Short mmCIF file of C-alpha atoms in Angstrom, two decimals:
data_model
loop_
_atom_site.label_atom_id
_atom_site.label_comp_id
_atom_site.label_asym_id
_atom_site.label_seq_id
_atom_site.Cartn_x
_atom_site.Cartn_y
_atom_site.Cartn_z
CA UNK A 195 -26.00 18.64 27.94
CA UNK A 196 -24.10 15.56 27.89
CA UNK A 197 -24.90 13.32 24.34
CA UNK A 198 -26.18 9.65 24.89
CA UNK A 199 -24.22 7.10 24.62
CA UNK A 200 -24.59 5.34 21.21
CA UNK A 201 -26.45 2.16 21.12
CA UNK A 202 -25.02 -1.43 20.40
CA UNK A 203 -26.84 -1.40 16.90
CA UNK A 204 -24.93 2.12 16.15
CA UNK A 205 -21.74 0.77 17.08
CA UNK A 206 -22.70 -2.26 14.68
CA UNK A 207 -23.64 0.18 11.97
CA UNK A 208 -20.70 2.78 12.15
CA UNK A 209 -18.14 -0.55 11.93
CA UNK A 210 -19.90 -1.65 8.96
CA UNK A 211 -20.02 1.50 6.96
CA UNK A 212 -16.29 1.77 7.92
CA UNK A 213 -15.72 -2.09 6.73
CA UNK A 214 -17.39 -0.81 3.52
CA UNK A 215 -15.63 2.23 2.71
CA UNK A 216 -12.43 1.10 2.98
CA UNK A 217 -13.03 -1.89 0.71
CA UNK A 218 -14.81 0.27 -1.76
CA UNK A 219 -10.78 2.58 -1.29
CA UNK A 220 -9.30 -1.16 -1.71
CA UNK A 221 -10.86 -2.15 -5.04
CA UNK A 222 -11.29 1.17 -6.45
CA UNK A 223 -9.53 0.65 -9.36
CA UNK A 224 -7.12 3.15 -10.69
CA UNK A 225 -5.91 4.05 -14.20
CA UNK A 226 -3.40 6.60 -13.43
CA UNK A 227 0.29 5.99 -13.30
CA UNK A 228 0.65 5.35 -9.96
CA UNK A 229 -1.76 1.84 -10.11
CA UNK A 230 0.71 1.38 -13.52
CA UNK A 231 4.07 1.66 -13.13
CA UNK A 232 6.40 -1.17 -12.64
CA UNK A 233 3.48 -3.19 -14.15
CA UNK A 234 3.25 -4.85 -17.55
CA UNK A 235 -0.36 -4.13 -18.34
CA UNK A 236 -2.46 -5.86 -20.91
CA UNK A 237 -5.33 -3.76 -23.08
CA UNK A 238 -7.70 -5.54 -25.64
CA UNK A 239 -10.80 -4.42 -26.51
CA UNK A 240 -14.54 -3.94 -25.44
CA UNK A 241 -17.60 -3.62 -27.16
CA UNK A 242 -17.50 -0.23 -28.63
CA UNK A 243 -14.23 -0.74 -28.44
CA UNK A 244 -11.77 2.00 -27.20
CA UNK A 245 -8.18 0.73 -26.52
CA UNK A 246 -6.20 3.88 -28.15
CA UNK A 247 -8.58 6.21 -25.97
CA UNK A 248 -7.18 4.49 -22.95
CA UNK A 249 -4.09 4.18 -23.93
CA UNK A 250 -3.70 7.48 -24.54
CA UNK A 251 -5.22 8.77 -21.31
CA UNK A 252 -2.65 6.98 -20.01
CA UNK A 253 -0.15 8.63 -21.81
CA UNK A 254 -1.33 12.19 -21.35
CA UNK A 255 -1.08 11.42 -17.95
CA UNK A 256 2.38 10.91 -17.68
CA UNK A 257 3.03 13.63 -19.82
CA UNK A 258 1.57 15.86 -17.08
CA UNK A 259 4.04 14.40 -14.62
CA UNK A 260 6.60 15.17 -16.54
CA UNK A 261 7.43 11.75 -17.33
CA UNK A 262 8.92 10.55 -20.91
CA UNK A 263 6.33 8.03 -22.65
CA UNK A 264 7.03 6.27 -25.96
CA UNK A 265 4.38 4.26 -28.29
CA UNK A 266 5.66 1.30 -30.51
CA UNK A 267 3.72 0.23 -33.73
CA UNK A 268 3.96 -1.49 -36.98
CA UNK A 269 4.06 0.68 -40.45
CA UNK A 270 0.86 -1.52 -40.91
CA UNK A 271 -1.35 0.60 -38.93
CA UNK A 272 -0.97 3.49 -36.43
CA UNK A 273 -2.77 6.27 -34.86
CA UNK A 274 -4.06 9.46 -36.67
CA UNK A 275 -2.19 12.19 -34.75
CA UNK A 276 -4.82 15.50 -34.94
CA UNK A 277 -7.26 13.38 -32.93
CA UNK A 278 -4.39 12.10 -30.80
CA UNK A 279 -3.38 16.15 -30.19
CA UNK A 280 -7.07 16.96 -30.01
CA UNK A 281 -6.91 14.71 -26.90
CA UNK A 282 -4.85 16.70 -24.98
CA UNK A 283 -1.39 14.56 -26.30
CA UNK A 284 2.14 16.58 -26.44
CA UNK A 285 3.03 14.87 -29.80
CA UNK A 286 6.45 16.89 -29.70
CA UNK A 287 7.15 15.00 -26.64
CA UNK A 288 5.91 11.58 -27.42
CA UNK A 289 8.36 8.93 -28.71
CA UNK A 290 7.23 7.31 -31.62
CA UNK A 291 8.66 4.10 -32.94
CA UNK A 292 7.34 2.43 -36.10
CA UNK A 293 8.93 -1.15 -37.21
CA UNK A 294 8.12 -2.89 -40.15
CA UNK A 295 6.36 -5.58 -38.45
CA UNK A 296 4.44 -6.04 -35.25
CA UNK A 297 7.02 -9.30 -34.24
CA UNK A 298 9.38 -6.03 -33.83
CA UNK A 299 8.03 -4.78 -31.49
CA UNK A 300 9.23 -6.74 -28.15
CA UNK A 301 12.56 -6.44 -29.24
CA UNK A 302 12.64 -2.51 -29.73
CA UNK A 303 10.64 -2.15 -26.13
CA UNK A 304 13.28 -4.11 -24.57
CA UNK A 305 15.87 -1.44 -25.83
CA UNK A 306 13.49 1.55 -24.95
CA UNK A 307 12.82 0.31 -21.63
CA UNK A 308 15.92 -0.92 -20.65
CA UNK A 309 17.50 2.73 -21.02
CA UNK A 310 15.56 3.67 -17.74
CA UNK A 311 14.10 6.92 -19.16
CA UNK A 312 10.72 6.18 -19.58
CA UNK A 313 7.43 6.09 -17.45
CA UNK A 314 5.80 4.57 -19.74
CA UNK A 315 5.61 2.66 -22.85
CA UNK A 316 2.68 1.73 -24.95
CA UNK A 317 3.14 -1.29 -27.49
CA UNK A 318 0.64 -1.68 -30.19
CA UNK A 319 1.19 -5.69 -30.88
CA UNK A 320 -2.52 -5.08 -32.70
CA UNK A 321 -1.08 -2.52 -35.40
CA UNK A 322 -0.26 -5.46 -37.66
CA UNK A 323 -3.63 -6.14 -39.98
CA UNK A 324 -2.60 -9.92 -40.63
CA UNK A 325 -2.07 -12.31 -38.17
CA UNK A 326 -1.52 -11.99 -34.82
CA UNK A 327 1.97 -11.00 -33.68
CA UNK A 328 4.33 -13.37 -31.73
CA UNK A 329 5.69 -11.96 -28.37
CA UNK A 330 7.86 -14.60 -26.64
CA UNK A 331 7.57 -15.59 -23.22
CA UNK A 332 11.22 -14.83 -23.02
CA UNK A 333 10.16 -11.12 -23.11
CA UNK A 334 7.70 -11.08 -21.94
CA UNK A 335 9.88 -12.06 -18.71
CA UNK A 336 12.40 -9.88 -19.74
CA UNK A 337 9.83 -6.52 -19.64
CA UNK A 338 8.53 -7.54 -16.52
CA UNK A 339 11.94 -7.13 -14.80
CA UNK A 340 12.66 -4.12 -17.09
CA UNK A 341 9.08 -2.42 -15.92
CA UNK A 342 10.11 -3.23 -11.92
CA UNK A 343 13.57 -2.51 -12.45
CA UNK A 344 12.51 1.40 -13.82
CA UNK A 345 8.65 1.61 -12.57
CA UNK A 346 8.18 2.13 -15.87
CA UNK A 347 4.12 1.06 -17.02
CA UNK A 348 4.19 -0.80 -19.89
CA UNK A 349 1.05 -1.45 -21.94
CA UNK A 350 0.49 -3.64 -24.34
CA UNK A 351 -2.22 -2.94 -26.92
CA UNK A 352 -3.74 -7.24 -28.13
CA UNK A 353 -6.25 -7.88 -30.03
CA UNK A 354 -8.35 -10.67 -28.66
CA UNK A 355 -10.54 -11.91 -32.03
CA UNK A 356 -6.81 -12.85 -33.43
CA UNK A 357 -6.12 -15.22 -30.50
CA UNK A 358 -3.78 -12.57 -29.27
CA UNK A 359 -3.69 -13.09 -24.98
CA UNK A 360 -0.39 -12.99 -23.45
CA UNK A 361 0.54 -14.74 -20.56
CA UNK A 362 0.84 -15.28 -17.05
CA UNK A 363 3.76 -12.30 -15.97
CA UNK A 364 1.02 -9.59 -17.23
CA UNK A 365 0.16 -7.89 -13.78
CA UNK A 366 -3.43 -6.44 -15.02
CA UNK A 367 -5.44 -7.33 -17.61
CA UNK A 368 -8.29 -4.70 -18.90
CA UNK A 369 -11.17 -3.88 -21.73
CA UNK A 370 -11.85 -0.89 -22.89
CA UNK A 371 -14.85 0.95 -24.19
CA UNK A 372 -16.31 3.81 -24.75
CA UNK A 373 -19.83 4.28 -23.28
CA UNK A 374 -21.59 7.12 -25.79
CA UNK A 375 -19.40 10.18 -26.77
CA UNK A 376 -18.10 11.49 -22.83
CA UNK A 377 -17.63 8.40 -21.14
CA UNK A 378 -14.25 5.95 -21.44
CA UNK A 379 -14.72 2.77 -19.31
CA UNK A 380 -12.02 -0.03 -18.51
CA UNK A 381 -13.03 -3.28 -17.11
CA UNK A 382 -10.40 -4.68 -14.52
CA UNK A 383 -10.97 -8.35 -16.27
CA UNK A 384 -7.61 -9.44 -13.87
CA UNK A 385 -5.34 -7.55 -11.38
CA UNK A 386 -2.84 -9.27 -9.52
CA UNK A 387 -2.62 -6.49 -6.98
CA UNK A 388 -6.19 -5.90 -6.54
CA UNK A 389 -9.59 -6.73 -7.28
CA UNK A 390 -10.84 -8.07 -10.24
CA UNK A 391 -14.35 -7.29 -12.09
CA UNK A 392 -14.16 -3.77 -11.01
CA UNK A 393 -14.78 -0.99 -13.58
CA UNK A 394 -12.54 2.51 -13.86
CA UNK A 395 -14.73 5.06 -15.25
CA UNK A 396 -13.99 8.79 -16.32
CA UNK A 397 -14.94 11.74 -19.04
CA UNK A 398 -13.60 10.80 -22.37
CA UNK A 399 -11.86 13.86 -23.98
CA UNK A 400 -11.19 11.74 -26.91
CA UNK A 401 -12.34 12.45 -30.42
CA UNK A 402 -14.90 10.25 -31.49
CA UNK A 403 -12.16 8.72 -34.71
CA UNK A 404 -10.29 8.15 -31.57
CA UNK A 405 -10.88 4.16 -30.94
#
């Protein structure tokens, strides 16, 4: 028996739900490598704040791609590795740089990055407990064409209530936070290759001492 022929106001409908769900694929937003490399990446905090959570997501990530990731702090502060394991991080495999001082930091990631061996790189400009780190807009230039060069991501860990926001080359600006004890969320605050305003959501398998 031969099916009707669909109706004006079906046609109408079916082209609408199609118009949605591809913009719902388009501003999807992604926390994975892919959406991050080549991209210098800016991470400040939320309420119930959870930037090392994300960060390390991130870098667990690559580590199951089989890509080399490196994090670069200050002596001041830095993360508490059993919780950082207990997350699901290969600490054997993680580079770890600490400098004296946070205003190290750009100059060391330049070095890392320029090598061409990493997928990512985390920088923890925040790890300093006094004032907020400097981080020229000469590098900032600088590891923008490093991260497009390599596709390497390269996140950079601010800390907002100092006054630390860096400027105009970062490619995606997020928050995180952690939403009760299983759920990490990071709001999309600006994304130069997407839409902005958007939330990424997922399980958090971090520790609670994990912030």
């Amino acid at each position: 028996m031969p099916r009707p022929a669909p109706s004006l106001a079906d046609i109408l409908d079916a082209r609408h739900v199609d118009r949605g769900a591809a913009s719902a694929r388009r501003s999807a937003p992604s926390w994975g490598l892919d959406a991050l490399a080549g991209r210098l990446v800016e991470l400040a905090a939320g309420d119930e704040p959870a930037q090392l959570t994300a960060a390390f997501t991130a870098v667990r990530g690559a580590q199951r791609r089989g890509e080399i990731a490196a994090w670069v702090t200050s002596e001041k502060s830095s993360f508490f590795p059993p919780d950082v394991a207990a997350a699901g991080v290969d600490l054997g495999a993680l580079i770890v740089v600490r400098l004296s001082s946070a205003a190290q930091i750009p100059r060391a990631a330049d070095r890392l990055i320029r090598s061409g061996a990493l997928g990512l790189a985390v920088l923890d400009l925040a790890s300093d407990d006094g004032a907020a780190a400097p981080f020229p807009a000469a590098y900032e230039s600088r590891l923008a064409g490093l991260a497009r060069r390599h596709g390497t991501a390269v996140i950079l860990l601010a800390d907002a209530d100092r006054g630390m926001r860096l400027g105009p080359l970062v490619s995606l600006r997020g928050e995180a936070r952690r939403r009760g004890e299983h759920r990490l969320e990071i709001r999309i605050v600006r994304d130069k290759r997407g839409a902005s305003g958007t939330i990424h959501a997922e399980p958090c398998r971090g520790p609670a001492g994990l912030r």
